[in-house]
C-alpha positions as YAML, in Angstrom:
chain: A
units: angstrom
residues:
- id: 1
  name: MET
  ca: [-9.16, 1.54, -39.73]
- id: 2
  name: LEU
  ca: [-6.33, -0.98, -39.57]
- id: 3
  name: ALA
  ca: [-6.81, -1.45, -35.81]
- id: 4
  name: ALA
  ca: [-10.60, -1.77, -36.16]
- id: 5
  name: THR
  ca: [-10.32, -4.21, -39.07]
- id: 6
  name: ASN
  ca: [-7.82, -6.31, -37.13]
- id: 7
  name: LEU
  ca: [-10.18, -6.47, -34.15]
- id: 8
  name: ALA
  ca: [-13.11, -7.38, -36.37]
- id: 9
  name: SER
  ca: [-11.13, -10.20, -37.98]
- id: 10
  name: GLN
  ca: [-10.57, -11.71, -34.51]
- id: 11
  name: LEU
  ca: [-14.01, -11.09, -32.99]
- id: 12
  name: SER
  ca: [-16.62, -11.18, -35.78]
- id: 13
  name: HIS
  ca: [-18.86, -14.22, -36.15]
- id: 14
  name: GLU
  ca: [-22.54, -14.78, -36.84]
- id: 15
  name: HIS
  ca: [-23.51, -14.68, -33.15]
- id: 16
  name: LEU
  ca: [-21.53, -11.58, -32.12]
- id: 17
  name: GLY
  ca: [-23.89, -9.44, -30.06]
- id: 18
  name: CYS
  ca: [-21.73, -6.81, -28.38]
- id: 19
  name: VAL
  ca: [-18.13, -5.56, -28.25]
- id: 20
  name: LEU
  ca: [-16.46, -3.95, -25.23]
- id: 21
  name: PHE
  ca: [-13.09, -2.26, -25.86]
- id: 22
  name: PHE
  ca: [-10.42, -0.24, -24.07]
- id: 23
  name: CYS
  ca: [-8.01, 1.90, -26.06]
- id: 24
  name: SER
  ca: [-5.06, 4.24, -25.69]
- id: 25
  name: ALA
  ca: [-5.83, 7.96, -25.98]
- id: 26
  name: GLU
  ca: [-3.02, 8.11, -28.55]
- id: 27
  name: TYR
  ca: [-5.47, 7.04, -31.25]
- id: 28
  name: ASP
  ca: [-7.23, 9.62, -33.39]
- id: 29
  name: LEU
  ca: [-10.48, 9.00, -31.52]
- id: 30
  name: GLY
  ca: [-12.79, 10.59, -34.10]
- id: 31
  name: ARG
  ca: [-11.51, 8.33, -36.85]
- id: 32
  name: LEU
  ca: [-11.33, 5.28, -34.57]
- id: 33
  name: GLY
  ca: [-15.00, 5.71, -33.64]
- id: 34
  name: ILE
  ca: [-16.05, 5.81, -37.29]
- id: 35
  name: ALA
  ca: [-13.89, 2.77, -38.08]
- id: 36
  name: LEU
  ca: [-15.31, 0.69, -35.20]
- id: 37
  name: GLU
  ca: [-18.88, 1.48, -36.22]
- id: 38
  name: HIS
  ca: [-18.05, 0.50, -39.79]
- id: 39
  name: VAL
  ca: [-16.42, -2.87, -39.09]
- id: 40
  name: PHE
  ca: [-18.94, -3.86, -36.39]
- id: 41
  name: ASP
  ca: [-22.00, -2.74, -38.33]
- id: 42
  name: GLY
  ca: [-25.17, -3.74, -36.46]
- id: 43
  name: VAL
  ca: [-23.28, -4.74, -33.29]
- id: 44
  name: ARG
  ca: [-23.46, -2.69, -30.09]
- id: 45
  name: VAL
  ca: [-19.96, -1.30, -29.34]
- id: 46
  name: SER
  ca: [-19.03, 0.26, -25.99]
- id: 47
  name: GLY
  ca: [-15.72, 1.22, -24.37]
- id: 48
  name: CYS
  ca: [-13.42, 3.92, -23.07]
- id: 49
  name: THR
  ca: [-9.94, 5.38, -23.22]
- id: 50
  name: SER
  ca: [-7.33, 4.00, -20.84]
- id: 51
  name: ALA
  ca: [-4.09, 4.62, -18.97]
- id: 52
  name: GLY
  ca: [-2.71, 1.29, -20.19]
- id: 53
  name: GLU
  ca: [-4.36, -1.86, -21.52]
- id: 54
  name: ILE
  ca: [-4.66, -5.48, -20.39]
- id: 55
  name: THR
  ca: [-4.50, -7.64, -23.51]
- id: 56
  name: PRO
  ca: [-4.43, -11.39, -24.29]
- id: 57
  name: ASP
  ca: [-0.63, -11.00, -24.00]
- id: 58
  name: GLY
  ca: [-0.74, -9.25, -20.60]
- id: 59
  name: TYR
  ca: [0.00, -5.56, -20.04]
- id: 60
  name: GLY
  ca: [0.02, -3.39, -23.17]
- id: 61
  name: ARG
  ca: [0.47, 0.30, -23.98]
- id: 62
  name: GLY
  ca: [-0.62, 2.44, -26.91]
- id: 63
  name: CYS
  ca: [-2.98, -0.24, -28.18]
- id: 64
  name: ILE
  ca: [-6.61, -1.34, -28.20]
- id: 65
  name: THR
  ca: [-7.96, -4.49, -26.54]
- id: 66
  name: ALA
  ca: [-11.50, -5.83, -26.82]
- id: 67
  name: ILE
  ca: [-13.97, -8.57, -25.91]
- id: 68
  name: GLY
  ca: [-16.69, -9.89, -28.20]
- id: 69
  name: PHE
  ca: [-19.82, -11.28, -26.50]
- id: 70
  name: ASP
  ca: [-21.69, -14.21, -28.06]
- id: 71
  name: ALA
  ca: [-25.41, -13.42, -28.17]
- id: 72
  name: ARG
  ca: [-26.23, -17.08, -27.42]
- id: 73
  name: TYR
  ca: [-24.73, -16.64, -23.95]
- id: 74
  name: PHE
  ca: [-24.97, -12.92, -23.25]
- id: 75
  name: SER
  ca: [-27.90, -10.54, -23.46]
- id: 76
  name: ILE
  ca: [-26.41, -7.05, -23.18]
- id: 77
  name: ASP
  ca: [-27.75, -3.53, -23.38]
- id: 78
  name: CYS
  ca: [-25.94, -0.23, -22.87]
- id: 79
  name: ALA
  ca: [-26.93, 3.33, -22.04]
- id: 80
  name: LEU
  ca: [-25.18, 6.69, -22.03]
- id: 81
  name: ILE
  ca: [-25.43, 9.12, -19.12]
- id: 82
  name: SER
  ca: [-24.47, 12.49, -20.55]
- id: 83
  name: GLU
  ca: [-25.67, 14.82, -17.77]
- id: 84
  name: LEU
  ca: [-23.56, 13.71, -14.81]
- id: 85
  name: GLU
  ca: [-24.17, 16.91, -12.86]
- id: 86
  name: SER
  ca: [-27.94, 16.51, -12.75]
- id: 87
  name: PHE
  ca: [-28.30, 12.70, -12.66]
- id: 88
  name: THR
  ca: [-31.21, 11.83, -10.34]
- id: 89
  name: LEU
  ca: [-32.54, 8.62, -8.84]
- id: 90
  name: GLN
  ca: [-35.47, 8.79, -11.26]
- id: 91
  name: ASP
  ca: [-33.00, 9.08, -14.16]
- id: 92
  name: ALA
  ca: [-31.12, 6.06, -12.84]
- id: 93
  name: GLN
  ca: [-34.33, 4.06, -12.45]
- id: 94
  name: ASP
  ca: [-35.35, 4.89, -16.02]
- id: 95
  name: VAL
  ca: [-31.94, 3.85, -17.37]
- id: 96
  name: ILE
  ca: [-31.84, 0.55, -15.46]
- id: 97
  name: ASP
  ca: [-35.49, -0.30, -16.26]
- id: 98
  name: GLY
  ca: [-34.77, 0.14, -19.96]
- id: 99
  name: LEU
  ca: [-31.68, -2.07, -19.81]
- id: 100
  name: LEU
  ca: [-33.51, -4.74, -17.79]
- id: 101
  name: SER
  ca: [-36.33, -4.81, -20.32]
- id: 102
  name: THR
  ca: [-33.90, -5.63, -23.14]
- id: 103
  name: CYS
  ca: [-32.25, -8.39, -21.10]
- id: 104
  name: ARG
  ca: [-35.61, -9.92, -20.12]
- id: 105
  name: ASP
  ca: [-36.79, -9.94, -23.73]
- id: 106
  name: ALA
  ca: [-33.83, -12.14, -24.75]
- id: 107
  name: ARG
  ca: [-35.02, -14.86, -22.31]
- id: 108
  name: LEU
  ca: [-31.49, -16.20, -21.79]
- id: 109
  name: ALA
  ca: [-31.59, -16.40, -18.00]
- id: 110
  name: PRO
  ca: [-33.59, -15.02, -15.06]
- id: 111
  name: ILE
  ca: [-32.45, -11.53, -14.07]
- id: 112
  name: LYS
  ca: [-31.86, -12.38, -10.41]
- id: 113
  name: GLY
  ca: [-28.47, -14.00, -9.86]
- id: 114
  name: ASN
  ca: [-27.58, -13.93, -13.55]
- id: 115
  name: THR
  ca: [-26.98, -10.23, -14.18]
- id: 116
  name: PHE
  ca: [-24.20, -7.74, -13.49]
- id: 117
  name: ALA
  ca: [-23.49, -4.14, -14.51]
- id: 118
  name: ILE
  ca: [-20.29, -2.60, -15.90]
- id: 119
  name: THR
  ca: [-19.91, 1.16, -15.52]
- id: 120
  name: LEU
  ca: [-17.37, 3.31, -17.36]
- id: 121
  name: LEU
  ca: [-17.03, 6.98, -16.41]
- id: 122
  name: ASP
  ca: [-15.10, 10.00, -17.59]
- id: 123
  name: GLY
  ca: [-12.11, 9.76, -15.26]
- id: 124
  name: LEU
  ca: [-11.71, 13.53, -14.91]
- id: 125
  name: SER
  ca: [-15.35, 14.41, -14.25]
- id: 126
  name: SER
  ca: [-15.15, 14.30, -10.42]
- id: 127
  name: ARG
  ca: [-18.78, 13.11, -10.45]
- id: 128
  name: GLU
  ca: [-18.20, 9.38, -9.95]
- id: 129
  name: GLU
  ca: [-19.47, 9.20, -6.35]
- id: 130
  name: LEU
  ca: [-22.82, 10.83, -7.07]
- id: 131
  name: VAL
  ca: [-23.52, 8.88, -10.25]
- id: 132
  name: LEU
  ca: [-22.45, 5.52, -8.79]
- id: 133
  name: ALA
  ca: [-24.44, 5.88, -5.57]
- id: 134
  name: THR
  ca: [-27.52, 6.81, -7.59]
- id: 135
  name: LEU
  ca: [-27.09, 3.94, -10.04]
- id: 136
  name: ASN
  ca: [-26.47, 1.49, -7.20]
- id: 137
  name: ALA
  ca: [-29.78, 2.41, -5.59]
- id: 138
  name: ALA
  ca: [-31.54, 1.65, -8.88]
- id: 139
  name: LEU
  ca: [-29.64, -1.61, -9.45]
- id: 140
  name: GLY
  ca: [-30.69, -3.06, -6.10]
- id: 141
  name: THR
  ca: [-29.07, -6.48, -5.66]
- id: 142
  name: ILE
  ca: [-27.45, -6.54, -9.12]
- id: 143
  name: PRO
  ca: [-23.64, -6.44, -8.61]
- id: 144
  name: GLN
  ca: [-21.76, -3.61, -10.32]
- id: 145
  name: PHE
  ca: [-18.13, -2.86, -11.11]
- id: 146
  name: GLY
  ca: [-16.23, -0.65, -13.49]
- id: 147
  name: GLY
  ca: [-13.51, 1.89, -14.01]
- id: 148
  name: SER
  ca: [-12.86, 5.54, -14.71]
- id: 149
  name: ALA
  ca: [-11.51, 6.20, -18.21]
- id: 150
  name: GLY
  ca: [-7.86, 7.28, -18.51]
- id: 151
  name: ASP
  ca: [-5.74, 9.15, -21.03]
- id: 152
  name: ASP
  ca: [-2.25, 7.63, -20.71]
- id: 153
  name: GLU
  ca: [-1.57, 9.76, -17.59]
- id: 154
  name: ARG
  ca: [-1.91, 13.08, -19.40]
- id: 155
  name: LEU
  ca: [-4.82, 14.09, -17.11]
- id: 156
  name: ALA
  ca: [-6.28, 16.20, -19.92]
- id: 157
  name: ASN
  ca: [-9.19, 14.41, -21.66]
- id: 158
  name: THR
  ca: [-10.78, 11.05, -20.92]
- id: 159
  name: HIS
  ca: [-13.57, 9.54, -23.01]
- id: 160
  name: VAL
  ca: [-16.27, 6.89, -22.95]
- id: 161
  name: PHE
  ca: [-17.59, 5.42, -26.22]
- id: 162
  name: PHE
  ca: [-21.26, 4.96, -27.04]
- id: 163
  name: ASP
  ca: [-23.31, 4.83, -30.24]
- id: 164
  name: GLY
  ca: [-20.40, 5.48, -32.58]
- id: 165
  name: LYS
  ca: [-18.84, 8.43, -30.74]
- id: 166
  name: PHE
  ca: [-16.39, 9.22, -27.95]
- id: 167
  name: HIS
  ca: [-17.93, 11.39, -25.21]
- id: 168
  name: THR
  ca: [-16.43, 13.48, -22.38]
- id: 169
  name: GLY
  ca: [-18.22, 14.38, -19.17]
- id: 170
  name: ALA
  ca: [-20.29, 11.21, -19.56]
- id: 171
  name: ALA
  ca: [-20.70, 7.63, -18.38]
- id: 172
  name: THR
  ca: [-21.89, 4.36, -19.88]
- id: 173
  name: VAL
  ca: [-23.76, 1.56, -18.15]
- id: 174
  name: MET
  ca: [-23.67, -1.95, -19.60]
- id: 175
  name: LEU
  ca: [-26.07, -4.53, -18.21]
- id: 176
  name: VAL
  ca: [-25.00, -8.13, -18.81]
- id: 177
  name: ASN
  ca: [-27.40, -11.06, -18.40]
- id: 178
  name: THR
  ca: [-25.97, -14.54, -18.84]
- id: 179
  name: PRO
  ca: [-26.65, -18.18, -17.91]
- id: 180
  name: LEU
  ca: [-22.90, -18.60, -17.35]
- id: 181
  name: ASP
  ca: [-21.48, -18.57, -13.84]
- id: 182
  name: PHE
  ca: [-19.65, -15.40, -12.82]
- id: 183
  name: ARG
  ca: [-18.21, -13.69, -9.75]
- id: 184
  name: VAL
  ca: [-17.71, -9.94, -9.33]
- id: 185
  name: PHE
  ca: [-14.80, -9.02, -7.03]
- id: 186
  name: SER
  ca: [-12.58, -6.19, -5.81]
- id: 187
  name: THR
  ca: [-9.21, -6.31, -4.06]
- id: 188
  name: HIS
  ca: [-6.38, -4.07, -2.93]
- id: 189
  name: HIS
  ca: [-3.04, -4.78, -1.28]
- id: 190
  name: MET
  ca: [-2.57, -1.69, 0.86]
- id: 191
  name: GLU
  ca: [-2.14, -2.16, 4.61]
- id: 192
  name: ALA
  ca: [-2.84, 0.45, 7.27]
- id: 193
  name: GLY
  ca: [0.10, 2.17, 8.96]
- id: 194
  name: ASN
  ca: [0.06, 4.07, 12.26]
- id: 195
  name: GLU
  ca: [-0.12, 7.68, 11.01]
- id: 196
  name: LYS
  ca: [-3.59, 9.24, 11.23]
- id: 197
  name: LEU
  ca: [-4.40, 12.51, 9.44]
- id: 198
  name: VAL
  ca: [-7.65, 14.42, 9.93]
- id: 199
  name: VAL
  ca: [-8.93, 16.46, 6.99]
- id: 200
  name: THR
  ca: [-9.44, 19.87, 8.62]
- id: 201
  name: HIS
  ca: [-10.11, 21.90, 5.45]
- id: 202
  name: ALA
  ca: [-11.24, 20.52, 2.10]
- id: 203
  name: ASP
  ca: [-13.32, 21.31, -0.97]
- id: 204
  name: ALA
  ca: [-15.32, 18.16, -1.70]
- id: 205
  name: LYS
  ca: [-16.42, 19.32, -5.17]
- id: 206
  name: SER
  ca: [-12.86, 19.61, -6.51]
- id: 207
  name: ARG
  ca: [-11.53, 16.76, -4.28]
- id: 208
  name: THR
  ca: [-8.90, 19.14, -2.88]
- id: 209
  name: VAL
  ca: [-7.59, 18.94, 0.69]
- id: 210
  name: TYR
  ca: [-6.08, 22.21, 1.93]
- id: 211
  name: GLU
  ca: [-5.24, 21.16, 5.49]
- id: 212
  name: LEU
  ca: [-4.46, 17.91, 7.27]
- id: 213
  name: ASN
  ca: [-4.22, 18.13, 11.07]
- id: 214
  name: ALA
  ca: [-4.66, 21.92, 10.68]
- id: 215
  name: GLU
  ca: [-1.46, 22.37, 8.66]
- id: 216
  name: PRO
  ca: [-0.80, 22.58, 4.91]
- id: 217
  name: ALA
  ca: [-1.89, 19.24, 3.47]
- id: 218
  name: ALA
  ca: [1.27, 18.54, 1.44]
- id: 219
  name: GLU
  ca: [3.52, 19.14, 4.44]
- id: 220
  name: ALA
  ca: [1.52, 16.86, 6.75]
- id: 221
  name: TYR
  ca: [1.28, 14.11, 4.11]
- id: 222
  name: ALA
  ca: [5.00, 14.29, 3.28]
- id: 223
  name: ARG
  ca: [5.94, 13.96, 6.96]
- id: 224
  name: ALA
  ca: [3.53, 11.03, 7.44]
- id: 225
  name: VAL
  ca: [5.10, 9.06, 4.58]
- id: 226
  name: GLY
  ca: [8.68, 10.03, 5.41]
- id: 227
  name: VAL
  ca: [9.68, 12.28, 2.51]
- id: 228
  name: THR
  ca: [10.14, 16.00, 1.90]
- id: 229
  name: VAL
  ca: [7.48, 18.05, 0.12]
- id: 230
  name: GLU
  ca: [9.87, 18.40, -2.83]
- id: 231
  name: GLU
  ca: [10.03, 14.61, -3.13]
- id: 232
  name: LEU
  ca: [6.27, 14.19, -3.50]
- id: 233
  name: ASP
  ca: [5.68, 12.71, -6.97]
- id: 234
  name: ARG
  ca: [3.66, 9.98, -8.68]
- id: 235
  name: LYS
  ca: [6.03, 7.33, -7.29]
- id: 236
  name: VAL
  ca: [5.26, 8.39, -3.71]
- id: 237
  name: PHE
  ca: [1.56, 8.67, -4.53]
- id: 238
  name: ALA
  ca: [1.59, 5.09, -5.90]
- id: 239
  name: LEU
  ca: [3.53, 3.54, -3.04]
- id: 240
  name: ARG
  ca: [2.15, 5.55, -0.10]
- id: 241
  name: PRO
  ca: [-1.52, 6.47, -0.55]
- id: 242
  name: MET
  ca: [-3.92, 7.15, 2.28]
- id: 243
  name: GLY
  ca: [-6.98, 5.19, 3.26]
- id: 244
  name: VAL
  ca: [-10.36, 5.87, 4.85]
- id: 245
  name: ARG
  ca: [-11.90, 3.25, 7.13]
- id: 246
  name: ILE
  ca: [-15.54, 2.50, 6.36]
- id: 247
  name: GLY
  ca: [-17.36, -0.37, 8.04]
- id: 248
  name: GLY
  ca: [-14.20, -2.13, 9.16]
- id: 249
  name: HIS
  ca: [-12.49, -1.97, 5.76]
- id: 250
  name: TYR
  ca: [-9.95, 0.50, 4.43]
- id: 251
  name: PHE
  ca: [-10.69, 2.21, 1.11]
- id: 252
  name: VAL
  ca: [-7.71, 3.82, -0.60]
- id: 253
  name: ARG
  ca: [-7.65, 7.54, -1.41]
- id: 254
  name: SER
  ca: [-4.90, 8.28, -3.95]
- id: 255
  name: VAL
  ca: [-3.26, 11.69, -4.40]
- id: 256
  name: GLN
  ca: [-3.41, 13.07, -7.94]
- id: 257
  name: ARG
  ca: [-1.15, 16.09, -7.50]
- id: 258
  name: VAL
  ca: [0.41, 18.65, -5.19]
- id: 259
  name: ASN
  ca: [-0.81, 22.19, -5.89]
- id: 260
  name: ALA
  ca: [1.18, 25.44, -5.63]
- id: 261
  name: ASP
  ca: [-0.62, 26.38, -2.39]
- id: 262
  name: MET
  ca: [0.47, 23.10, -0.71]
- id: 263
  name: SER
  ca: [-2.99, 21.57, -1.08]
- id: 264
  name: LEU
  ca: [-3.48, 18.04, -2.41]
- id: 265
  name: THR
  ca: [-5.96, 17.04, -5.12]
- id: 266
  name: PHE
  ca: [-7.22, 13.45, -4.92]
- id: 267
  name: TYR
  ca: [-8.64, 10.96, -7.42]
- id: 268
  name: CYS
  ca: [-11.47, 10.10, -5.05]
- id: 269
  name: ALA
  ca: [-13.94, 11.71, -2.65]
- id: 270
  name: VAL
  ca: [-12.54, 13.71, 0.26]
- id: 271
  name: GLU
  ca: [-14.32, 16.00, 2.69]
- id: 272
  name: THR
  ca: [-13.65, 17.94, 5.86]
- id: 273
  name: GLY
  ca: [-13.75, 15.80, 8.99]
- id: 274
  name: ILE
  ca: [-12.73, 12.41, 7.58]
- id: 275
  name: VAL
  ca: [-9.79, 10.60, 9.16]
- id: 276
  name: MET
  ca: [-7.13, 9.33, 6.76]
- id: 277
  name: THR
  ca: [-4.60, 6.63, 7.53]
- id: 278
  name: ALA
  ca: [-1.22, 6.41, 5.83]
- id: 279
  name: MET
  ca: [-1.11, 3.10, 3.91]
- id: 280
  name: GLU
  ca: [1.79, 0.85, 2.94]
- id: 281
  name: PRO
  ca: [1.86, -1.72, 0.13]
- id: 282
  name: GLY
  ca: [1.66, -5.43, 0.79]
- id: 283
  name: SER
  ca: [2.07, -7.96, -2.04]
- id: 284
  name: LEU
  ca: [0.38, -6.58, -5.16]
- id: 285
  name: LEU
  ca: [0.37, -9.90, -7.01]
- id: 286
  name: ASP
  ca: [-0.75, -12.01, -4.03]
- id: 287
  name: SER
  ca: [-3.87, -9.89, -3.48]
- id: 288
  name: VAL
  ca: [-5.11, -10.22, -7.06]
- id: 289
  name: ARG
  ca: [-4.08, -13.88, -7.27]
- id: 290
  name: THR
  ca: [-6.10, -14.67, -4.13]
- id: 291
  name: GLN
  ca: [-9.28, -13.07, -5.51]
- id: 292
  name: ILE
  ca: [-9.06, -14.44, -9.05]
- id: 293
  name: GLU
  ca: [-8.19, -17.97, -7.93]
- id: 294
  name: ALA
  ca: [-11.04, -17.87, -5.38]
- id: 295
  name: SER
  ca: [-13.37, -16.76, -8.18]
- id: 296
  name: GLU
  ca: [-12.17, -19.58, -10.42]
- id: 297
  name: ARG
  ca: [-12.92, -22.10, -7.67]
- id: 298
  name: VAL
  ca: [-16.51, -20.82, -7.75]
- id: 299
  name: VAL
  ca: [-17.07, -20.51, -11.54]
- id: 300
  name: GLY
  ca: [-14.53, -23.01, -12.90]
- id: 301
  name: PRO
  ca: [-11.95, -22.35, -15.64]
- id: 302
  name: PRO
  ca: [-12.49, -18.79, -16.88]
- id: 303
  name: LEU
  ca: [-13.97, -17.95, -20.26]
- id: 304
  name: VAL
  ca: [-12.70, -14.43, -19.64]
- id: 305
  name: THR
  ca: [-12.00, -12.10, -16.73]
- id: 306
  name: ILE
  ca: [-12.77, -8.41, -17.27]
- id: 307
  name: GLY
  ca: [-10.41, -6.35, -15.12]
- id: 308
  name: CYS
  ca: [-10.24, -2.69, -14.07]
- id: 309
  name: ASP
  ca: [-6.74, -2.19, -12.65]
- id: 310
  name: CYS
  ca: [-5.70, 1.18, -11.21]
- id: 311
  name: PHE
  ca: [-2.88, 2.81, -13.20]
- id: 312
  name: LEU
  ca: [-1.09, 3.47, -9.88]
- id: 313
  name: ARG
  ca: [-0.95, -0.29, -9.23]
- id: 314
  name: ARG
  ca: [0.69, -0.79, -12.60]
- id: 315
  name: LEU
  ca: [3.12, 2.04, -11.83]
- id: 316
  name: GLU
  ca: [3.94, 0.37, -8.52]
- id: 317
  name: ALA
  ca: [4.49, -2.97, -10.28]
- id: 318
  name: GLU
  ca: [6.91, -1.28, -12.67]
- id: 319
  name: LEU
  ca: [8.72, 0.56, -9.86]
- id: 320
  name: THR
  ca: [9.12, -2.59, -7.76]
- id: 321
  name: GLY
  ca: [10.13, -4.86, -10.64]
- id: 322
  name: VAL
  ca: [7.11, -7.20, -10.61]
- id: 323
  name: ALA
  ca: [5.31, -5.88, -13.73]
- id: 324
  name: ASP
  ca: [6.37, -8.84, -15.89]
- id: 325
  name: GLU
  ca: [5.23, -11.32, -13.26]
- id: 326
  name: VAL
  ca: [1.86, -9.56, -12.88]
- id: 327
  name: SER
  ca: [1.49, -9.36, -16.67]
- id: 328
  name: ASP
  ca: [2.16, -13.11, -17.00]
- id: 329
  name: PHE
  ca: [-0.43, -13.86, -14.33]
- id: 330
  name: LEU
  ca: [-3.08, -11.73, -16.07]
- id: 331
  name: ARG
  ca: [-2.33, -13.40, -19.41]
- id: 332
  name: HIS
  ca: [-2.49, -16.88, -17.91]
- id: 333
  name: HIS
  ca: [-5.87, -16.15, -16.29]
- id: 334
  name: ARG
  ca: [-7.41, -14.69, -19.45]
- id: 335
  name: VAL
  ca: [-7.81, -11.16, -18.14]
- id: 336
  name: ILE
  ca: [-8.85, -8.40, -20.58]
- id: 337
  name: GLY
  ca: [-9.26, -4.84, -19.35]
- id: 338
  name: PHE
  ca: [-7.55, -1.55, -18.71]
- id: 339
  name: ASN
  ca: [-5.62, 0.63, -16.28]
- id: 340
  name: THR
  ca: [-8.02, 3.14, -14.76]
- id: 341
  name: TYR
  ca: [-8.12, 6.52, -13.03]
- id: 342
  name: GLY
  ca: [-10.30, 4.96, -10.32]
- id: 343
  name: GLU
  ca: [-12.34, 1.82, -9.87]
- id: 344
  name: GLN
  ca: [-15.98, 1.22, -9.10]
- id: 345
  name: PHE
  ca: [-17.53, -1.52, -7.00]
- id: 346
  name: ASP
  ca: [-21.14, -1.84, -5.82]
- id: 347
  name: GLY
  ca: [-21.79, 1.89, -5.93]
- id: 348
  name: MET
  ca: [-18.46, 3.02, -4.46]
- id: 349
  name: HIS
  ca: [-15.67, 4.92, -6.21]
- id: 350
  name: ILE
  ca: [-12.29, 3.61, -5.00]
- id: 351
  name: ASN
  ca: [-8.58, 3.86, -5.81]
- id: 352
  name: GLN
  ca: [-5.62, 1.52, -6.20]
- id: 353
  name: THR
  ca: [-7.72, -1.61, -6.48]
- id: 354
  name: PHE
  ca: [-8.18, -4.40, -9.00]
- id: 355
  name: THR
  ca: [-11.89, -4.83, -9.65]
- id: 356
  name: GLY
  ca: [-13.64, -7.06, -12.13]
- id: 357
  name: VAL
  ca: [-15.65, -10.15, -12.99]
- id: 358
  name: VAL
  ca: [-14.55, -13.73, -13.65]
- id: 359
  name: ILE
  ca: [-16.92, -15.43, -16.13]
- id: 360
  name: GLY
  ca: [-16.94, -19.23, -16.32]
- id: 361
  name: GLN
  ca: [-16.98, -21.27, -19.50]
- id: 362
  name: PRO
  ca: [-20.13, -22.78, -20.99]
- id: 363
  name: ASP
  ca: [-20.63, -26.42, -20.09]
- id: 364
  name: ALA
  ca: [-22.67, -29.12, -21.74]
- id: 365
  name: GLY
  ca: [-25.74, -28.01, -19.77]
- id: 366
  name: CYS
  ca: [-25.89, -24.67, -21.60]
- id: 367
  name: GLY
  ca: [-26.99, -26.29, -24.87]
- id: 368
  name: HIS
  ca: [-24.31, -24.80, -27.15]
- id: 369
  name: ASN
  ca: [-20.84, -25.95, -28.17]
...
């Protein structure tokens, strides 16, 4: 109640239309949900649990961070997808049509060119690819980004928040319509190495690779990144992921764990026959600086940037001693968000990226001070 009341004291005003929050899984989620509904009575509240928070002071842990949207500038509607396993294109179309109807009724701005979607998914559901591809088909040209909920790296229970309750095995979709300028972006700093590994045996449903180059996956991966199997840990996973080349671009596939049978479980889609490339980190800060500063040149000084930052990027920043520098940059550029178990961008589920939206400030032409 103290946390919720504190948030409300900072965010509440007569034009508050919606609140988006990201919180540590350390909170008593049942009580937190009740408290948020109480203090933001009549306001739509959406959010998820995290593996670290991005606050007005930069990186945070064990806390809650939130954004309040002014209804004079933002028409927002949210929906819950609770049946991830059986989510069809017709379901997606129904969800998006309902959200679009709400945004149109507000008459703030035309839908085309003034609307984006934020998706939050249970980070342990293993259903991101299916749900995102289906939603993307329904969204058409509307840009979409988001993140998979975390649980402070416990890998036990991740939650999304909708209609006063935390849900597992679910996703939320938030449609945002605004007259303000914005730019949706995604970036990663991993560079392709020379080692190629073919997935020769995998279970796509559980995202588990049993063999790479026809040998036990953990052994082949360890050799490719220059360590022993015994040395494979979250530090190696953060610094030496693999990537899959799609349409001339590399998309990172991060290892979640080594299993007793020498298989590897991933945070992202894997299937038999794909070719993986061992990746090496470039400059983590330079990649995100380039994208955010490019966005600011388009939209002007930021009102806020909503960021979904992979928890493995934050781990890498801590391991390489640049976490404070990254944190300062995020604070300076008004980034609010969370560390994720996977990021989402235009219908794709990806790893070890920084994905988000930079929203410009209102100017005199918007008609409000």
